One Martini backbone bead per residue (centre of mass of N, CA, C, O) as a GRO file, in nm:
protein
  255
    1UNK     BB    1  11.965   9.171  13.912
    2UNK     BB    2  11.776   9.308  13.694
    3UNK     BB    3  11.782   9.498  13.440
    4UNK     BB    4  11.699   9.782  13.317
    5UNK     BB    5  11.383   9.859  13.162
    6UNK     BB    6  11.179   9.955  12.938
    7UNK     BB    7  10.883  10.089  12.907
    8UNK     BB    8  10.602  10.041  12.711
    9UNK     BB    9  10.519  10.341  12.692
   10UNK     BB   10  10.778  10.432  12.544
   11UNK     BB   11  10.745  10.253  12.298
   12UNK     BB   12  10.469  10.363  12.209
   13UNK     BB   13  10.568  10.653  12.159
   14UNK     BB   14  10.792  10.583  11.950
   15UNK     BB   15  10.593  10.460  11.728
   16UNK     BB   16  10.501  10.774  11.650
   17UNK     BB   17  10.745  10.816  11.511
   18UNK     BB   18  10.910  10.802  11.223
   19UNK     BB   19  11.077  10.550  11.302
   20UNK     BB   20  10.838  10.393  11.426
   21UNK     BB   21  10.665  10.380  11.168
   22UNK     BB   22  10.870  10.221  11.007
   23UNK     BB   23  10.866   9.973  11.193
   24UNK     BB   24  10.559   9.923  11.208
   25UNK     BB   25  10.508   9.863  10.909
   26UNK     BB   26  10.694   9.620  10.881
   27UNK     BB   27  10.582   9.442  11.114
   28UNK     BB   28  10.291   9.423  11.015
   29UNK     BB   29  10.352   9.264  10.755
   30UNK     BB   30  10.491   9.017  10.885
   31UNK     BB   31  10.271   8.931  11.089
   32UNK     BB   32  10.039   8.893  10.894
   33UNK     BB   33  10.181   8.654  10.742
   34UNK     BB   34  10.225   8.466  11.009
   35UNK     BB   35   9.897   8.465  11.109
   36UNK     BB   36   9.696   8.390  10.874
   37UNK     BB   37   9.748   8.049  10.912
   38UNK     BB   38   9.633   8.049  11.197
   39UNK     BB   39   9.471   7.814  11.408
   40UNK     BB   40   9.172   7.811  11.625
   41UNK     BB   41   9.049   7.973  11.945
   42UNK     BB   42   9.320   8.121  12.064
   43UNK     BB   43   9.442   8.465  12.090
   44UNK     BB   44   9.752   8.637  12.187
   45UNK     BB   45   9.859   8.961  12.297
   46UNK     BB   46  10.179   9.077  12.424
   47UNK     BB   47  10.155   9.385  12.418
   48UNK     BB   48  10.057   9.661  12.279
   49UNK     BB   49   9.721   9.695  12.256
   50UNK     BB   50   9.695   9.945  12.046
   51UNK     BB   51   9.829   9.719  11.861
   52UNK     BB   52   9.706   9.532  11.593
   53UNK     BB   53   9.843   9.192  11.532
   54UNK     BB   54   9.549   9.018  11.475
   55UNK     BB   55   9.391   9.109  11.209
   56UNK     BB   56   9.484   8.855  11.006
   57UNK     BB   57   9.323   8.676  11.198
   58UNK     BB   58   9.055   8.404  11.247
   59UNK     BB   59   9.033   8.385  11.536
   60UNK     BB   60   8.772   8.430  11.751
   61UNK     BB   61   8.958   8.456  12.010
   62UNK     BB   62   9.075   8.769  12.154
   63UNK     BB   63   9.372   8.903  12.326
   64UNK     BB   64   9.511   9.180  12.534
   65UNK     BB   65   9.815   9.187  12.694
   66UNK     BB   66   9.941   9.372  12.988
   67UNK     BB   67  10.094   9.572  13.181
   68UNK     BB   68  10.023   9.773  13.459
   69UNK     BB   69  10.230  10.006  13.343
   70UNK     BB   70  10.022  10.004  13.068
   71UNK     BB   71   9.771  10.218  13.024
   72UNK     BB   72   9.532  10.150  12.747
   73UNK     BB   73   9.258  10.221  12.782
   74UNK     BB   74   8.997  10.059  12.588
   75UNK     BB   75   8.956   9.703  12.525
   76UNK     BB   76   8.853   9.431  12.399
   77UNK     BB   77   9.023   9.180  12.563
   78UNK     BB   78   9.157   9.304  12.819
   79UNK     BB   79   9.469   9.237  12.994
   80UNK     BB   80   9.624   9.221  13.322
   81UNK     BB   81   9.971   9.136  13.299
   82UNK     BB   82  10.248   8.933  13.308
   83UNK     BB   83  10.459   8.752  13.107
   84UNK     BB   84  10.556   8.561  13.357
   85UNK     BB   85  10.217   8.559  13.431
   86UNK     BB   86   9.989   8.380  13.291
   87UNK     BB   87   9.617   8.353  13.290
   88UNK     BB   88   9.661   8.043  13.178
   89UNK     BB   89   9.629   7.747  13.071
   90UNK     BB   90   9.763   7.476  12.981
   91UNK     BB   91   9.719   7.428  12.666
   92UNK     BB   92   9.506   7.699  12.550
   93UNK     BB   93   9.680   7.823  12.312
   94UNK     BB   94   9.741   7.896  11.957
   95UNK     BB   95   9.827   8.215  11.973
   96UNK     BB   96  10.131   8.424  11.993
   97UNK     BB   97  10.203   8.774  12.037
   98UNK     BB   98  10.540   8.948  12.066
   99UNK     BB   99  10.600   9.284  12.083
  100UNK     BB  100  10.890   9.339  12.236
  101UNK     BB  101  10.858   9.179  12.510
  102UNK     BB  102  11.154   9.075  12.591
  103UNK     BB  103  11.269   9.381  12.633
  104UNK     BB  104  11.066   9.484  12.892
  105UNK     BB  105  11.090   9.255  13.063
  106UNK     BB  106  11.238   9.113  13.344
  107UNK     BB  107  11.202   8.795  13.222
  108UNK     BB  108  11.243   8.664  12.918
  109UNK     BB  109  11.270   8.357  12.964
  110UNK     BB  110  11.009   8.325  13.131
  111UNK     BB  111  10.818   8.433  12.912
  112UNK     BB  112  10.878   8.200  12.715
  113UNK     BB  113  10.787   7.974  12.901
  114UNK     BB  114  10.493   8.067  12.923
  115UNK     BB  115  10.429   8.042  12.624
  116UNK     BB  116  10.488   7.735  12.615
  117UNK     BB  117  10.278   7.645  12.825
  118UNK     BB  118  10.003   7.770  12.686
  119UNK     BB  119  10.057   7.620  12.442
  120UNK     BB  120   9.972   7.433  12.202
  121UNK     BB  121  10.020   7.188  12.014
  122UNK     BB  122  10.126   7.355  11.729
  123UNK     BB  123  10.171   7.620  11.823
  124UNK     BB  124  10.213   7.982  11.787
  125UNK     BB  125  10.494   8.212  11.776
  126UNK     BB  126  10.523   8.576  11.758
  127UNK     BB  127  10.816   8.791  11.718
  128UNK     BB  128  10.967   9.102  11.807
  129UNK     BB  129  11.277   9.303  11.742
  130UNK     BB  130  11.581   9.418  11.812
  131UNK     BB  131  11.898   9.448  11.648
  132UNK     BB  132  12.215   9.475  11.783
  133UNK     BB  133  12.349   9.382  11.482
  134UNK     BB  134  12.328   9.687  11.377
  135UNK     BB  135  12.328  10.012  11.292
  136UNK     BB  136  12.156  10.091  11.531
  137UNK     BB  137  12.317   9.940  11.750
  138UNK     BB  138  12.587  10.081  11.692
  139UNK     BB  139  12.497  10.369  11.753
  140UNK     BB  140  12.395  10.311  12.052
  141UNK     BB  141  12.702  10.215  12.143
  142UNK     BB  142  12.809  10.489  12.114
  143UNK     BB  143  12.977  10.723  12.262
  144UNK     BB  144  12.808  11.047  12.302
  145UNK     BB  145  12.528  10.957  12.207
  146UNK     BB  146  12.209  10.995  12.167
  147UNK     BB  147  11.939  10.828  12.243
  148UNK     BB  148  11.669  10.676  12.012
  149UNK     BB  149  11.588  10.423  12.163
  150UNK     BB  150  11.373  10.252  12.386
  151UNK     BB  151  11.591  10.018  12.365
  152UNK     BB  152  11.853   9.903  12.494
  153UNK     BB  153  12.101   9.701  12.393
  154UNK     BB  154  12.122   9.508  12.649
  155UNK     BB  155  11.794   9.439  12.613
  156UNK     BB  156  11.840   9.307  12.358
  157UNK     BB  157  11.734   9.029  12.154
  158UNK     BB  158  11.895   8.819  11.984
  159UNK     BB  159  11.838   8.580  11.750
  160UNK     BB  160  12.053   8.377  11.852
  161UNK     BB  161  11.944   8.368  12.142
  162UNK     BB  162  11.657   8.279  12.068
  163UNK     BB  163  11.737   8.006  11.942
  164UNK     BB  164  11.851   7.884  12.202
  165UNK     BB  165  11.582   7.890  12.354
  166UNK     BB  166  11.429   7.706  12.163
  167UNK     BB  167  11.605   7.451  12.221
  168UNK     BB  168  11.531   7.433  12.529
  169UNK     BB  169  11.269   7.408  12.420
  170UNK     BB  170  10.970   7.323  12.208
  171UNK     BB  171  11.088   7.488  11.968
  172UNK     BB  172  11.037   7.561  11.614
  173UNK     BB  173  11.163   7.709  11.357
  174UNK     BB  174  10.997   7.863  11.084
  175UNK     BB  175  11.048   8.188  11.062
  176UNK     BB  176  11.244   8.479  10.925
  177UNK     BB  177  11.299   8.845  10.949
  178UNK     BB  178  11.458   9.127  10.813
  179UNK     BB  179  11.460   9.494  10.879
  180UNK     BB  180  11.541   9.809  10.844
  181UNK     BB  181  11.817   9.963  10.674
  182UNK     BB  182  11.797  10.233  10.747
  183UNK     BB  183  11.891  10.487  10.895
  184UNK     BB  184  11.873  10.659  11.192
  185UNK     BB  185  11.594  10.871  11.172
  186UNK     BB  186  11.389  11.163  11.269
  187UNK     BB  187  11.319  11.205  10.963
  188UNK     BB  188  11.105  11.148  10.704
  189UNK     BB  189  11.274  11.245  10.463
  190UNK     BB  190  11.530  11.069  10.520
  191UNK     BB  191  11.389  10.797  10.513
  192UNK     BB  192  11.307  10.820  10.212
  193UNK     BB  193  11.598  10.850  10.095
  194UNK     BB  194  11.687  10.558  10.234
  195UNK     BB  195  11.490  10.334  10.108
  196UNK     BB  196  11.685  10.182   9.905
  197UNK     BB  197  11.820  10.000  10.136
  198UNK     BB  198  11.610   9.775  10.164
  199UNK     BB  199  11.693   9.603   9.914
  200UNK     BB  200  11.998   9.591   9.958
  201UNK     BB  201  11.996   9.463  10.242
  202UNK     BB  202  11.826   9.205  10.173
  203UNK     BB  203  12.066   9.105   9.980
  204UNK     BB  204  12.363   9.172  10.127
  205UNK     BB  205  12.254   9.216  10.456
  206UNK     BB  206  12.012   9.048  10.611
  207UNK     BB  207  12.129   9.054  10.928
  208UNK     BB  208  12.122   9.402  10.942
  209UNK     BB  209  11.863   9.460  11.059
  210UNK     BB  210  11.696   9.643  11.303
  211UNK     BB  211  11.472   9.422  11.270
  212UNK     BB  212  11.252   9.145  11.373
  213UNK     BB  213  11.078   8.838  11.262
  214UNK     BB  214  10.946   8.552  11.450
  215UNK     BB  215  10.859   8.205  11.399
  216UNK     BB  216  10.712   7.946  11.610
  217UNK     BB  217  10.679   7.595  11.700
  218UNK     BB  218  10.519   7.367  11.897
  219UNK     BB  219  10.679   7.070  11.997
  220UNK     BB  220  10.608   6.713  12.028
  221UNK     BB  221  10.726   6.422  12.121
  222UNK     BB  222  10.658   6.125  12.004
  223UNK     BB  223  10.507   5.804  12.087
  224UNK     BB  224  10.611   5.476  11.994
  225UNK     BB  225  10.465   5.169  11.978
  226UNK     BB  226  10.629   4.856  12.020
  227UNK     BB  227  10.575   4.549  11.945
  228UNK     BB  228  10.606   4.202  12.015
  229UNK     BB  229  10.724   4.030  11.748
  230UNK     BB  230  10.832   3.754  11.877
  231UNK     BB  231  10.557   3.610  11.934
  232UNK     BB  232  10.478   3.521  11.651
  233UNK     BB  233  10.720   3.336  11.601
  234UNK     BB  234  10.664   3.150  11.843
  235UNK     BB  235  10.388   3.041  11.757
  236UNK     BB  236  10.480   2.907  11.497
  237UNK     BB  237  10.680   2.709  11.622
  238UNK     BB  238  10.483   2.567  11.807
  239UNK     BB  239  10.281   2.475  11.589
  240UNK     BB  240  10.481   2.296  11.432
  241UNK     BB  241  10.553   2.105  11.667
  242UNK     BB  242  10.257   1.996  11.704
  243UNK     BB  243  10.184   1.898  11.410
  244UNK     BB  244  10.402   1.687  11.344
  245UNK     BB  245  10.321   1.442  11.528
  246UNK     BB  246  10.036   1.406  11.410
  247UNK     BB  247  10.127   1.324  11.126
  248UNK     BB  248  10.283   1.066  11.213
  249UNK     BB  249  10.037   0.917  11.335
  250UNK     BB  250   9.878   0.890  11.073
  251UNK     BB  251  10.088   0.723  10.922
  252UNK     BB  252  10.098   0.485  11.121
  253UNK     BB  253   9.795   0.405  11.097
  254UNK     BB  254   9.798   0.342  10.793
  255UNK     BB  255  10.003   0.101  10.822
   0.00000   0.00000   0.00000
């Protein structure tokens, strides 16, 4: 049985807290940079449809898909589905953004398989998540402390694990960033006081950020047809063998 996972509505509410706004601002900047140069005809965001992570992209058709357990008002292009069962044809989508999607769905590996299925060749997937090997993850793992993150540490997908899944599928890692190095504080004032750690952490312990943003590209191995080069050499040899006797007959006639 799959472990219990936090519902996306809880994550959406947490993103409105001071710590959530801190994470949301950083992730918005990273995703904007990763999707700005993605081209095509169809872009899909899976999860958190009230948060527009496709705003920096110029693809004409955009849709926001989310679980039926997370009813978020009304938005144009809103789809209700589960990440493990996307209602799209294979190789029909050019860009997929998955904000913390693998952390709250029932089967994260199957959700990534579905993303790989519907993506066009050379299509791009951008995803964000909590880093369990960070100060935030360490704090949430200590016994006796009240949990402050909407996603429990066992449900968080580490970047190293995500890279292994990329290797099993046809994804090639394009780029990735860690961020949010300040301690986990519930007060905006303390988050501002610890903001100096953002630059220090990015320089001295880059893999210790509380969250990450990763972009990958779907690659398909090309097939190169190699022609039978030996036939050309065979024709030349046969041609020389035929021409040689004719030349000898001409010489004999002249004599």
